[in-house]
Amino acid sequence: MADERTRHFRRLRRLRRSARRWSVMAGGLGGTAAVLTPYAGLGLPDAAWAGAAGSAVVLAAWRWVDLRALAARPAPPAVDPAEAAARSRARLVAAVERLPVGPGVLAEVRRLRSRLALRGTTAAESWARLDRAALTLAGMTPRLTGLAEPAVLEAAAADRSLRDLANRVASVERALRLAPVEARPRLAESHRALVGQLEPGVTAYEGLVAAAAGYIAEDVRPSGEHVAASRLTEATDLLHGVAAALAELRAGKGPVRFPAR
């Protein structure tokens, strides 16, 4: 997509071409009217030529006025390439989100990008476990209603906190590789403390997902036979009864005949 500066100069070029085109047309029509009017005298065709020439002159004048007004305006400042790239990316993301499968595709791309950003660090394995657990919980969220709704909100907050913690672990680990020798012991201690918080947090999140699965299983499990199974059994018995009745009818009275119309 073009920025404001590009659109300004593009509009300036269009107005210049339009002004020149109407000027040429006005000159041609005016010259034709000036030659044909004295040649054949005044008449209806001469009025048409004169009207067309006058209209072209007026339009050409308006185009030149618009061109001068636009040229007098200062051109918008040039956009920073990084800002232009960010705007283009935002417009592309908005266009993809309007598609039926757009949100899912964007979410998957963001997950892959985050996982690649943590590749080679201690937090990569914990991130992968957290990602699998979060996807599993997302599939169960529509069924976690009623008493389970506060747990869903708590899980969302914990997911954000653990992902931020994983990014911190990766940042400290990368900084540890580049830090001077005298600063490494302090960074190593901070790294161990962060890892000590991340791994139990991911384990607790996985336990929450398992508890959510147990809640769904107990919430929908009937005390006896499932309703669908009982209805199928009743339908099967009904069909067996109808088939037996038809068999007895044929055995006793012969084939069933319908009256002709």
Backbone as a ProteinNet text record, in pm:
[ID]
protein_1_A
[PRIMARY]
MADERTRHFRRLRRLRRSARRWSVMAGGLGGTAAVLTPYAGLGLPDAAWAGAAGSAVVLAAWRWVDLRALAARPAPPAVDPAEAAARSRARLVAAVERLPVGPGVLAEVRRLRSRLALRGTTAAESWARLDRAALTLAGMTPRLTGLAEPAVLEAAAADRSLRDLANRVASVERALRLAPVEARPRLAESHRALVGQLEPGVTAYEGLVAAAAGYIAEDVRPSGEHVAASRLTEATDLLHGVAAALAELRAGKGPVRFPAR
[TERTIARY]
83.9	0	87.5	44.9	122.8	99.3	203.6	189.6	133.6	120.3	60.7	146.2	276.3	363.9	350.5	349.2	334.2	199.7	93	-39.2	-46.7	22.8	23.1	83.2	199.1	263.5	187.5	124.1	45	-75.4	-142	-255.5	-209.7	-91	-36.9	-12.1	40.1	63.5	-68.3	-167.2	-297	-361.3	-355.3	-412.5	-338.3	-207	-131.1	-168	-178.9	-219.2	-360.3	-451.6	-588.3	-595.5	-519	-519.2	-465.4	-359.7	-305.4	-404	-469.5	-563.6	-681.4	-736.8	-848.8	-804.5	-680.9	-630.7	-619.8	-567.1	-558.2	-697	-791.2	-927.1	-994.7	-972.1	-1031.4	-973.7	-843	-782.7	-835.2	-851	-900.8	-1044.4	-1129.9	-1269.3	-1285.8	-1205.6	-1214.4	-1168.3	-1061.9	-1015.7	-1115.4	-1175.9	-1276.5	-1396.3	-1443.8	-1557.6	-1522.4	-1399	-1358.8	-1349.7	-1317.4	-1306.2	-1442.6	-1524.4	-1650.5	-1759.9	-1756.1	-1862.9	-1864.1	-1750.6	-1754.5	-1770.8	-1731.9	-1735.1	-1876.5	-1963.9	-2099.3	-2205.8	-2165.6	-2263.7	-2309.4	-2384.4	-2431.5	-2547.7	-2545.9	-2652.5	-2644.8	-2731.5	-2734.5	-2603	-2540.5	-2409.6	-2305.2	-2307.9	-2209.5	-2230.3	-2356.7	-2383.1	-2328.3	-2340.2	-2285.2	-2133.5	-2067.5	-1921.9	-1880.5	-1950.3	-1914.6	-1937	-2049.4	-2075.3	-1971.3	-1934.8	-1832.3	-1699.2	-1664.8	-1538.9	-1539.2	-1652.3	-1659.3	-1649.4	-1717.6	-1709.9	-1567.9	-1500.2	-1362.7	-1270.9	-1292.9	-1210	-1230.6	-1357.7	-1386.5	-1326.5	-1343.2	-1286.2	-1134.8	-1072.9	-927.5	-883.2	-959.4	-924.9	-937.8	-1045.4	-1061.5	-949.2	-909.6	-800.5	-670.4	-640.5	-518.7	-526.2	-645.6	-660.8	-638.3	-699.4	-678	-532	-466.2	-325.6	-239.9	-262.5	-183.6	-210.1	-337.7	-368.7	-300.3	-300.8	-235.4	-83.9	-27.8	117.8	164.6	75.7	114.8	120.1	54.1	58.9	194.2	244.4	370.4	348.7	442.5	431.1	443.2	367.2	380.7	522.8	567.4	703.3	714.6	835.8	861	841.8	781.1	753.5	877.2	904.3	1016.4	990.9	1091.5	1069.5	1016.5	1064	1013.9	866.3	827.7	686.8	600.7	650.7	574.5	557.7	662.5	651.8	552.6	552.4	457.6	313.8	291.5	156	111.6	201.7	166.4	136.7	216.8	192.8	59.4	26	-101.5	-218.7	-207.4	-315.4	-328	-213.9	-218.9	-282.8	-247.8	-306	-456.2	-498.1	-641.2	-715.4	-651.4	-715.9	-728.2	-625.3	-630.9	-733.8	-746.3	-842.2	-985.9	-1012.1	-1148	-1187.4	-1091.6	-1122.7	-1182.9	-1258.8	-1320.8	-1218.7	-1104.8	-1004.2	-887.8	-903.7	-793.6	-744.8	-833.6	-785	-707.5	-754.7	-681.9	-544.6	-536.1	-407	-310	-357	-270	-223.6	-314.5	-275.2	-167.9	-181.7	-81.5	52.5	49	173.6	242.5	165	225	285.7	218	274.2	405.2	409.3	532.3	644.6	611.4	714.9	769.9	680.9	727.2	812.1	771.7	849.7	987.8	994.6	1123.8	1212.7	1151.8	1231.2	1297.7	1239.5	1295.3	1379.1	1396.4	1471.1	1616.2	1665.8	1803.3	1820.2	1711.7	1719.6	1655.5	1678	1621	1469	1416.3	1271.5	1196.3	1266.6	1197.9	1109.7	1161.2	1082.7	961.3	982.5	869.7	764.9	810.9	718	635.5	700.5	627.9	523.5	558.3	460.9	344.1	376.2	271.2	181.6	242.4	164.4	68.2	115.3	26.9	-86.4	-54.9	-158.7	-260.3	-211.6	-302.5	-395.7	-343.3	-428.4	-534.1	-494.4	-590.4	-699.5	-659.6	-758.3	-849.3	-794.5	-877.2	-986.2	-956.5	-1059.4	-1167.4	-1136.4	-1235.6	-1308.1	-1261	-1317.7	-1467.8	-1523.4	-1669.5	-1751.3	-1694.9	-1769.1	-1744.3	-1648.2	-1616.8	-1703.8	-1825.6	-1921	-1962.3	-2039.7	-2088	-1977.6	-1958.6	-1858.6	-1715.8	-1694.6	-1559.1	-1514.4	-1603.1	-1565.8	-1452.7	-1452.8	-1338.1	-1205	-1206.9	-1083	-1032.6	-1123.9	-1082.5	-1014.4	-1071.3	-1009.4	-873.1	-863.9	-734.6	-632.4	-675.9	-584.2	-534	-619.7	-576.2	-471.1	-492.4	-393.7	-262.3	-271.5	-150.8	-75.7	-148.6	-84.6	-2	-60.1	14.9	136.3	120.8	232.3	345.1	309.9	412.6	484.1	414	479.7	576.7	535.6	626.7	748.9	727	838.6	933.1	878.2	962	1046.3	988.9	1066	1177.8	1150.5	1254.9	1368.9	1332.8	1436.9	1525	1463.8	1542	1629	1577.5	1655.6	1776.6	1754.3	1866.4	1968.9	1922.6	2015.8	2100.5	2039.4	2117.6	2215.5	2171.3	2261.9	2377.1	2351	2455.3	2569	2537.1	2640.9	2731.9	2680.8	2758.3	2813.9	2776.8	2815.2	2963.7	3025.2	3163.9	3174.7	3295.1	3316.3	3271	3297.4	3262.7	3111.7	3035.2	2888.7	2813.9	2882.5	2813.2	2757.3	2826.4	2767.7	2632.6	2621.2	2494	2384	2415.9	2316.6	2278.8	2377.9	2347.4	2253.4	2274	2184.6	2042.5	2031.7	1899.4	1833.1	1914.2	1860.1	1807.4	1879.2	1833.7	1705.3	1695.4	1573.6	1452.3	1473.1	1362	1319	1417.6	1384.1	1312.3	1352.9	1287	1142.8	1108.5	968.7	891.7	960.6	891.7	846.4	934.7	900.1	787.6	789.5	672.8	544.5	556.6	437.2	374.8	458.7	406.3	345.2	409.4	354.1	217.7	205.2	76.9	-28.9	11.4	-83.8	-132.5	-41.2	-81.8	-176.9	-153.4	-245.4	-383.7	-386.9	-516.5	-590.9	-518.8	-582.1	-636.4	-559.5	-608.9	-732.7	-734.4	-852.4	-972.4	-948.5	-1058.2	-1115.4	-1028.6	-1077.2	-1159.7	-1116.4	-1193.7	-1327.8	-1332.3	-1459.4	-1556.7	-1505.9	-1593.4	-1643.8	-1554.7	-1595.8	-1702.8	-1688.9	-1787.6	-1915.7	-1903.4	-2020.8	-2117	-2061.2	-2146.7	-2172.2	-2109.2	-2128.5	-2262.9	-2351.7	-2482.3	-2470	-2574.2	-2570.1	-2594.9	-2673.4	-2700.7	-2660.7	-2750.5	-2723.8	-2741.6	-2658.3	-2666.4	-2801	-2849.7	-2981.1	-2985.6	-2878.8	-2876.9	-2881.9	-2807.8	-2807.8	-2945.1	-3011.7	-3145.1	-3244.8	-3236	-3327.3	-3302.1	-3175.3	-3145.1	-3197.2	-3187.2	-3238.9	-3390.5	-3460.8	-3605.9	-3643.1	-3569.5	-3597.8	-3573.3	-3467.1	-3437.4	-3548	-3593.5	-3702.8	-3830.2	-3855.3	-3974	-3967.9	-3850.9	-3836.2	-3849.8	-3793.3	-3809.7	-3956.7	-4031.1	-4173.3	-4251.8	-4222.5	-4291	-4259.9	-4131.4	-4093.5	-4163.9	-4173.4	-4242.6	-4391.1	-4453.9	-4596.1	-4620.1	-4536.1	-4551.1	-4532.5	-4434.4	-4412.3	-4535	-4597.2	-4716.8	-4833.7	-4843.8	-4952.4	-4939.7	-4819.9	-4799.4	-4822.9	-4781.2	-4797.5	-4944.8	-5027.2	-5166.3	-5257.7	-5238.1	-5330.4	-5263.9	-5145.4	-5079.5	-5024.5	-4977.9	-4916.2	-5016.6	-4973.3	-5058.1	-5073.3	-5202.8	-5229.6	-5305.2	-5272.8	-5336.3	-5437	-5554.4	-5655.2	-5605.2	-5640.4	-5598.7	-5684.2	-5624	-5694.7	-5746
-119.3	0	124.4	227.2	349.3	436.8	512.3	602.3	736.1	832.1	961.5	1038.8	1031.3	1104.8	1051.3	920.5	860.7	895.7	890.3	926	1072.8	1159.1	1302	1324.8	1269.9	1290	1216.1	1103.4	1034.4	1118	1178.6	1264.8	1387.9	1440.7	1556.3	1521.5	1403.9	1362	1342.3	1284.6	1265.8	1398.9	1495.9	1627.4	1696.6	1682.1	1743.9	1683.3	1550.8	1486.7	1527.1	1534.8	1573.8	1717.5	1807.8	1947.9	1959.1	1887.4	1891.6	1833.1	1722.7	1659.7	1751.4	1814.4	1905.1	2031.2	2075.7	2192.7	2162	2042.6	2002.8	1989.9	1929.8	1914.4	2049.8	2141.6	2274.8	2348.3	2335.5	2399.1	2341.2	2207.5	2145.3	2182.4	2176.9	2212.9	2361.2	2444.9	2588	2620.9	2559.5	2583.1	2534.4	2416.4	2364.6	2457.3	2504.9	2597.2	2728.2	2776.7	2902.9	2890.4	2770.2	2752.2	2725.8	2638.6	2597.4	2702.6	2786.3	2886.8	2987.7	3052	3144.2	3070.7	2943.1	2870.4	2840.7	2798.1	2759.5	2846.7	2949.4	3033.9	2973.8	3050.5	3005.7	2910.5	2804.3	2704.8	2616.5	2516.3	2425.3	2350.5	2296.3	2232.1	2327.4	2453.3	2550	2575.5	2575.6	2591.6	2473.2	2353.9	2235.6	2244.1	2283	2296.4	2401.9	2515.2	2623.7	2582	2511.1	2464.8	2365.4	2270.9	2173.5	2241.6	2340.3	2411.5	2490.3	2557.2	2632.2	2542.4	2427	2333.4	2281.5	2249	2200.7	2306.9	2433	2542.3	2556.9	2551.5	2565.1	2449.2	2325.4	2209.9	2216.7	2259.5	2274.9	2378.9	2488.8	2591.9	2538.1	2462.6	2404.1	2307.3	2227.2	2132.5	2206.5	2314.4	2389.9	2457.1	2503.1	2562	2456.4	2337.2	2229.2	2186.9	2184.7	2145.9	2245.3	2374.2	2474.6	2471.1	2446.8	2438.9	2319.2	2205.6	2087.3	2102	2165	2183.9	2281.7	2373	2469.5	2406.5	2293.5	2227.2	2161.1	2164.3	2091.8	1940.7	1872.3	1726.5	1663	1559	1489.1	1436.1	1429.8	1378.8	1230.4	1193.2	1053.4	964.7	850.7	756.6	671	648.3	561.3	420.2	354.1	218.7	120.1	130.4	38.5	63.8	192.3	224	180.8	200.1	156.3	5.1	-68.2	-214	-257.5	-185.6	-219.9	-194.8	-85.7	-57.9	-162.5	-198.7	-301.1	-434.3	-467.8	-593.3	-589.7	-475.6	-464.3	-476.6	-416.2	-428.4	-571.7	-640.3	-779.5	-868.5	-845.8	-924.7	-900.5	-774.1	-744.2	-811.2	-815	-880.7	-1030.8	-1093	-1237.3	-1269	-1182.5	-1208.3	-1204.6	-1135.2	-1131.3	-1259.8	-1345.2	-1472.2	-1569.3	-1668.1	-1762.4	-1837.6	-1876.5	-1951.9	-1862.9	-1730.8	-1639.6	-1640	-1626.1	-1624	-1748.7	-1865.4	-1988.3	-1993.9	-1950	-1949.5	-1853.4	-1734.2	-1637.5	-1688	-1751.4	-1805.3	-1912.9	-1998.1	-2102.6	-2042.6	-1938.6	-1872.5	-1807.8	-1743.8	-1680.6	-1785.5	-1899.6	-2004.6	-2058	-2080.2	-2130.4	-2029.2	-1901.9	-1798.5	-1789.6	-1798.3	-1793.8	-1915.9	-2030.6	-2151.8	-2145.2	-2092.3	-2078.8	-1977.5	-1873.8	-1773.9	-1831.3	-1937.1	-1998.4	-2122	-2152.8	-2273.3	-2262.1	-2371.1	-2373.4	-2324.5	-2290.1	-2243	-2345	-2324	-2413.5	-2405.1	-2290.4	-2269.9	-2333.8	-2385.6	-2438.1	-2557.4	-2651.2	-2769.7	-2733	-2644.1	-2601.6	-2528	-2448.1	-2376.8	-2475.5	-2580	-2678.7	-2751.1	-2786.4	-2849.7	-2756.4	-2630.3	-2532.8	-2512.4	-2512.2	-2493.1	-2608.8	-2731.8	-2848.6	-2845.9	-2810.6	-2805	-2695	-2580	-2469.1	-2504.7	-2573.1	-2615.7	-2715.4	-2806.1	-2903.1	-2833.6	-2737	-2664.4	-2579.4	-2522.8	-2442.3	-2527.2	-2652.9	-2739.9	-2775.9	-2769.8	-2803.5	-2682.2	-2562.2	-2441.3	-2426.1	-2454.1	-2438.6	-2524.7	-2634.1	-2722.3	-2690.9	-2601.5	-2567	-2449.1	-2477.5	-2374.1	-2394.3	-2299.8	-2311.1	-2292.1	-2391.5	-2381.1	-2377.9	-2420.9	-2427.7	-2297.6	-2199.2	-2076.4	-2000.3	-1986	-1918.5	-1988.2	-2120.2	-2193.2	-2161.3	-2139.5	-2102.8	-1966.4	-1870.5	-1737.2	-1744.5	-1823.8	-1839.7	-1905.2	-2001.2	-2067.5	-1969.9	-1880.1	-1781.4	-1688.1	-1643.1	-1556.9	-1631.2	-1756.2	-1835.3	-1860	-1880.5	-1901.1	-1779.1	-1660.2	-1538.1	-1521.6	-1547.8	-1532	-1631	-1755.7	-1855.9	-1829.1	-1779.9	-1746.6	-1629.6	-1530.4	-1420.4	-1469.9	-1560.6	-1617.1	-1695.6	-1769.6	-1844	-1749	-1639	-1541	-1479.6	-1458.4	-1405.7	-1506.5	-1632	-1735.4	-1736.9	-1730.8	-1731.2	-1606.8	-1490.3	-1366.4	-1370.9	-1417.2	-1425.8	-1528.1	-1637.8	-1740.5	-1687.7	-1611.4	-1553.4	-1449.5	-1369.9	-1270.4	-1336.6	-1452.6	-1524.7	-1567.5	-1599.4	-1641.3	-1526.4	-1402.8	-1287.1	-1204.6	-1237.1	-1155.4	-1174.3	-1073.9	-1090.5	-1198.3	-1241.8	-1352.2	-1315.1	-1191.5	-1153.2	-1139.9	-1121.1	-1105.7	-1237.1	-1341.5	-1466.9	-1536.5	-1539.4	-1608.9	-1550.9	-1418	-1357.5	-1389.3	-1383.6	-1416.9	-1565.1	-1650.8	-1793.8	-1822.4	-1753.1	-1771.2	-1724.3	-1610.2	-1561.4	-1658.5	-1714.6	-1810	-1934.4	-1985.5	-2103.3	-2073.9	-1954	-1918.7	-1910.7	-1853.3	-1843	-1980.2	-2065.3	-2201.2	-2276.9	-2253.6	-2317.9	-2273.4	-2155.2	-2110.7	-2160	-2169	-2204.2	-2349.8	-2441.4	-2583.4	-2624.9	-2587.3	-2621.2	-2552.9	-2431.7	-2364.4	-2437.6	-2486.5	-2562.5	-2693.6	-2757.7	-2881.9	-2857.8	-2746.3	-2714	-2684	-2620.5	-2592.3	-2722.3	-2815.5	-2945.5	-3017.5	-3003.2	-3062	-2999	-2866.7	-2800.4	-2852.7	-2875.2	-2928.5	-3068.3	-3149.8	-3283.7	-3277.8	-3182.8	-3168.1	-3120.7	-3034.4	-2988.8	-3104.6	-3191.7	-3309.3	-3399.8	-3416.6	-3496.4	-3433.4	-3300.3	-3232	-3255.9	-3247.3	-3269.2	-3412.5	-3507.2	-3648	-3675.6	-3618	-3642.9	-3564.1	-3448.5	-3365.2	-3425.3	-3492.7	-3545.3	-3694.5	-3762.7	-3906.3	-3935.8	-4010.8	-4040.9	-4149.7	-4156.7	-4257.5	-4397.6	-4409.2	-4539.6	-4542	-4599.1	-4607.3	-4470.2	-4441.8	-4313.5	-4299.3	-4174.6	-4149.6	-4194	-4163.3	-4201.2	-4353	-4424.1	-4569.9	-4627.7	-4572.4	-4623.1	-4596.6	-4480.4	-4451.9	-4543.9	-4572.5	-4665.5	-4804.6	-4844.4	-4975.8	-4981.5	-4875.7	-4871.9	-4876	-4800.3	-4801.9	-4939.5	-5005.8	-5140.4	-5238.5	-5231.6	-5320	-5293.3	-5164.8	-5131.1	-5189.6	-5178.1	-5234	-5385.5	-5451.1	-5596.4	-5633.8	-5557.6	-5586.6	-5567.8	-5460.2	-5437.1	-5548.9	-5591.1	-5698.2	-5828.9	-5859.7	-5983.1	-5977.2	-5860.1	-5847.2	-5864.5	-5810.2	-5827.1	-5972.9	-6039	-6180.6	-6264.3	-6241.6	-6314.7	-6284.5	-6159.6	-6122.4	-6193.5	-6200.4	-6270.8	-6421.7	-6479.6	-6623.4	-6661.6	-6572.3	-6605.9	-6572.6	-6466.3	-6420.6	-6407.4	-6452.5	-6439.4	-6298.9	-6271.2	-6141.5	-6027.9	-5920.2	-5801.4	-5732.9	-5712.1	-5646.9	-5515.1	-5418.6	-5289.2	-5273.7	-5216.9	-5201.1	-5111.4	-5148.9	-5069	-4943.6	-4835.5	-4708.8	-4692.6
0	0	0	-81.1	-92.2	30.9	70.9	183.3	135.9	230.2	197.5	97.9	110.8	19.7	-123.1	-137.3	-270.8	-332.1	-250.8	-302.6	-343.2	-269.4	-304.1	-442.5	-468.2	-598.8	-709.7	-677.8	-778.6	-819.5	-721.9	-753.9	-831.8	-799.3	-872.1	-1018.7	-1043.7	-1181.9	-1256.7	-1189.5	-1255.9	-1292	-1201.5	-1231.3	-1345.7	-1349	-1457.6	-1592.4	-1597.1	-1722.5	-1762.5	-1664.5	-1695.9	-1746.3	-1682.7	-1727.7	-1869.7	-1900.4	-2036.2	-2136.7	-2099	-2191.4	-2223	-2119.3	-2143.9	-2216.5	-2197	-2270.4	-2419.5	-2452	-2592.8	-2653.6	-2576.8	-2629.2	-2648.3	-2553.7	-2567.7	-2687.8	-2709.2	-2825.7	-2956.1	-2962.2	-3083.8	-3113.4	-3010.4	-3031.4	-3062.3	-2993.7	-3021.3	-3162.2	-3206.8	-3344.4	-3447.5	-3420.3	-3513.8	-3522.3	-3406.9	-3407.9	-3476.9	-3458.8	-3522.6	-3673.8	-3723	-3868.9	-3930.4	-3867.1	-3929.5	-3918.8	-3816.3	-3801.8	-3916.1	-3952.8	-4068	-4201.2	-4206.4	-4333.5	-4379.9	-4289.2	-4327.2	-4263.7	-4191.5	-4126.2	-3993.9	-3916.3	-3786.5	-3800.9	-3724.6	-3727.4	-3603.1	-3599.7	-3483.9	-3465.6	-3571	-3549.7	-3495.8	-3539.2	-3488	-3338.9	-3295	-3151.6	-3072.1	-3129.7	-3061.1	-3051.1	-3162.1	-3158.6	-3055.7	-3054.2	-2962.5	-2817.4	-2790.2	-2653.8	-2606.9	-2693.8	-2655.3	-2630.5	-2716.3	-2696.9	-2567.1	-2535.2	-2409.9	-2288	-2291.6	-2179.1	-2159.1	-2268.3	-2257.1	-2200.2	-2239.1	-2185.9	-2034.9	-1991.5	-1848.5	-1768.8	-1818.3	-1748.4	-1742.4	-1852.3	-1851.2	-1748.6	-1739.2	-1640.5	-1498.8	-1472.1	-1339.3	-1305.5	-1403.2	-1377.6	-1345.7	-1415.6	-1387	-1249.8	-1210.8	-1077.5	-969.6	-987.5	-890	-884	-1000.9	-1003.8	-927.9	-947.8	-877.4	-727.1	-687.9	-544.5	-479.1	-548.6	-492.6	-492.1	-596	-600.8	-494.2	-451	-347.7	-208.9	-190.5	-60.2	-39.5	85	110.2	104.4	47.3	36.2	174.4	201.1	330.2	349	473.5	497.4	461.4	427.4	392.7	515.6	495.5	604.1	629.4	757.9	793.7	740.9	682.9	628.1	731	854.3	957.5	986.3	992.7	1016.2	898.6	775.8	657.9	657.6	695.2	701.4	808.7	922.5	1028.8	983.8	912.5	863.2	761.2	672.4	573.2	640.8	742.2	813.6	887.6	947	1017	920.4	801.7	703.4	653	635.5	591.3	697.1	823.6	932.1	941.3	925.5	929.1	813.7	695.7	581.5	603.9	663.2	689.1	796.6	897.3	1005.2	956.3	845.7	793.4	721.1	691.8	627.9	729.5	682.6	778.2	863.3	804	879.4	921.8	905	933.5	1076.7	1177.3	1315.8	1355.4	1312.2	1345.2	1281.4	1156.3	1086.8	1155.1	1191.8	1257.9	1394.3	1467	1597.5	1583.1	1481.9	1460	1418.3	1335.7	1293.7	1412.9	1499.9	1618.6	1710.6	1726.3	1812.1	1755.2	1625.1	1564	1575	1556.1	1566.3	1708.2	1806.9	1946.1	1980.1	1927.3	1956.2	1890.9	1769.2	1702.4	1773.2	1831.1	1902.1	2026.5	2084.5	2205	2174.7	2046.3	2011.1	2057	2115.7	2164.5	2306	2374.8	2512.7	2606	2734.2	2833.8	2837.5	2800.9	2808	2691.7	2591.3	2473	2507.8	2588	2622.7	2707.7	2805.1	2888.4	2806.2	2709.6	2621.6	2539.2	2487.2	2407.7	2492.4	2614.6	2703	2733.4	2760.3	2788.5	2666.5	2548.8	2426.5	2404.3	2423.7	2407.9	2509.8	2632.9	2735.4	2706.4	2657	2625.9	2510.2	2408.5	2297.2	2344.4	2431.9	2485.3	2564.8	2648.5	2728	2639.7	2531.8	2441.6	2377.2	2347.8	2292.4	2392.7	2521.5	2623.9	2679.7	2648.3	2709.4	2687.9	2567	2551.8	2646.8	2696.3	2786.9	2933.8	2961.3	3100.2	3141.5	3176.7	3215.7	3361	3410.4	3546.6	3648.6	3733.6	3839.3	3786.7	3662.5	3608	3541.3	3526.2	3457.2	3527	3661.7	3726.1	3699.4	3689	3659.4	3519.7	3424.5	3288.4	3288	3360.3	3369.6	3436.4	3539.9	3609.4	3517.5	3436.3	3343.4	3237.8	3189.7	3091.1	3150.5	3273.6	3338.2	3361.4	3402.7	3424.5	3294.3	3185.4	3055.2	3014.6	3028.7	2995.4	3084.6	3213.5	3306.3	3276.3	3246.7	3219.3	3087	2987.6	2860.7	2878.9	2958.6	2988.1	3064.8	3157.1	3232.9	3141.5	3046.4	2952.2	2866.3	2824.4	2746.8	2831.7	2958.4	3047.2	3063.9	3079.8	3091.8	2968.4	2850.3	2726.6	2714.4	2753.3	2744.8	2837.2	2960.3	3054.8	3007.2	2948.9	2900.5	2785	2693.9	2583.4	2635	2732.1	2790	2864.8	2922.8	2996.2	2903.5	2780.1	2685.7	2644	2653.2	2609.1	2723.9	2845.5	2960.9	2993.6	3053.8	3100.3	3207.3	3230.1	3324.5	3464.2	3507.6	3644.2	3665.6	3556.7	3571.3	3553.2	3513	3484	3607.7	3720.7	3837.1	3879.2	3879.7	3919.1	3818	3688.3	3586.6	3591.8	3619.2	3629.2	3744.9	3856.9	3970.7	3937.1	3866.3	3825.6	3727.9	3640.3	3543.1	3613.3	3709.5	3783	3860.1	3916	3989.7	3896.5	3778.4	3683.8	3633.2	3603.9	3559.6	3670.4	3795.5	3908.6	3924.6	3874.3	3875.7	3753.6	3638	3514	3512.6	3542.9	3532.1	3626.6	3755.4	3839.4	3792.9	3738.1	3687.8	3570.7	3478.4	3365	3412.6	3509.6	3564.1	3628.9	3701.9	3763.3	3656.9	3548.5	3440.3	3376.5	3354.6	3301.1	3396.8	3528.5	3624.3	3616.6	3591.4	3575.3	3452.5	3343.5	3222.7	3248.3	3319.1	3351.7	3440.1	3535.7	3621	3539.7	3440.8	3355.1	3274.9	3224	3151.4	3243.2	3367.2	3461.6	3492.1	3502	3526.5	3411.9	3288.5	3172.2	3170.9	3200.7	3199.9	3304.5	3424.4	3529.6	3505.5	3437.1	3416	3314	3214.6	3107.7	3121.7	3217.4	3229.7	3294.2	3228.1	3286.6	3392.7	3477.3	3583.3	3529.1	3422.9	3364.4	3218.6	3136.6	2994	2930	2829.8	2761.7	2690.5	2683.5	2624.3	2478.8	2403.4	2262.2	2247	2331.4	2322.2	2354.8	2456.8	2491.7	2380.3	2315.4	2204.8	2086	2059.3	1951.2	1982.8	2107.7	2146.3	2127.3	2166.7	2148.2	2000.3	1917.8	1775	1715	1759.3	1709.3	1747.1	1871.8	1914.7	1835.6	1806.3	1729.3	1588.7	1525.3	1391	1392.1	1494.1	1504.9	1519.2	1599.5	1616.2	1487.8	1412.4	1285.2	1186.5	1182.4	1090.4	1127.2	1255.6	1297.6	1264	1281.9	1249.6	1100.5	1017.8	873.5	833	898	866.4	902.7	1017.7	1056.4	962.4	918.7	828.8	696.2	642.5	516.2	532	646.2	668	681.7	737.6	760.3	644	570.7	467.8	330.7	315.9	187.3	168	48.8	25.6	38.1	85.9	102.8	-30.5	-71.4	-199.1	-171.8	-252	-239	-351.7	-326.8	-432.7	-543.2	-666.3	-782.6	-791.2	-834.4	-847.1	-990.4
[MASK]
+++++++++++++++++++++++++++++++++++++++++++++++++++++++++++++++++++++++++++++++++++++++++++++++++++++++++++++++++++++++++++++++++++++++++++++++++++++++++++++++++++++++++++++++++++++++++++++++++++++++++++++++++++++++++++++++++++++++++++++++++++++++++++++++++++++

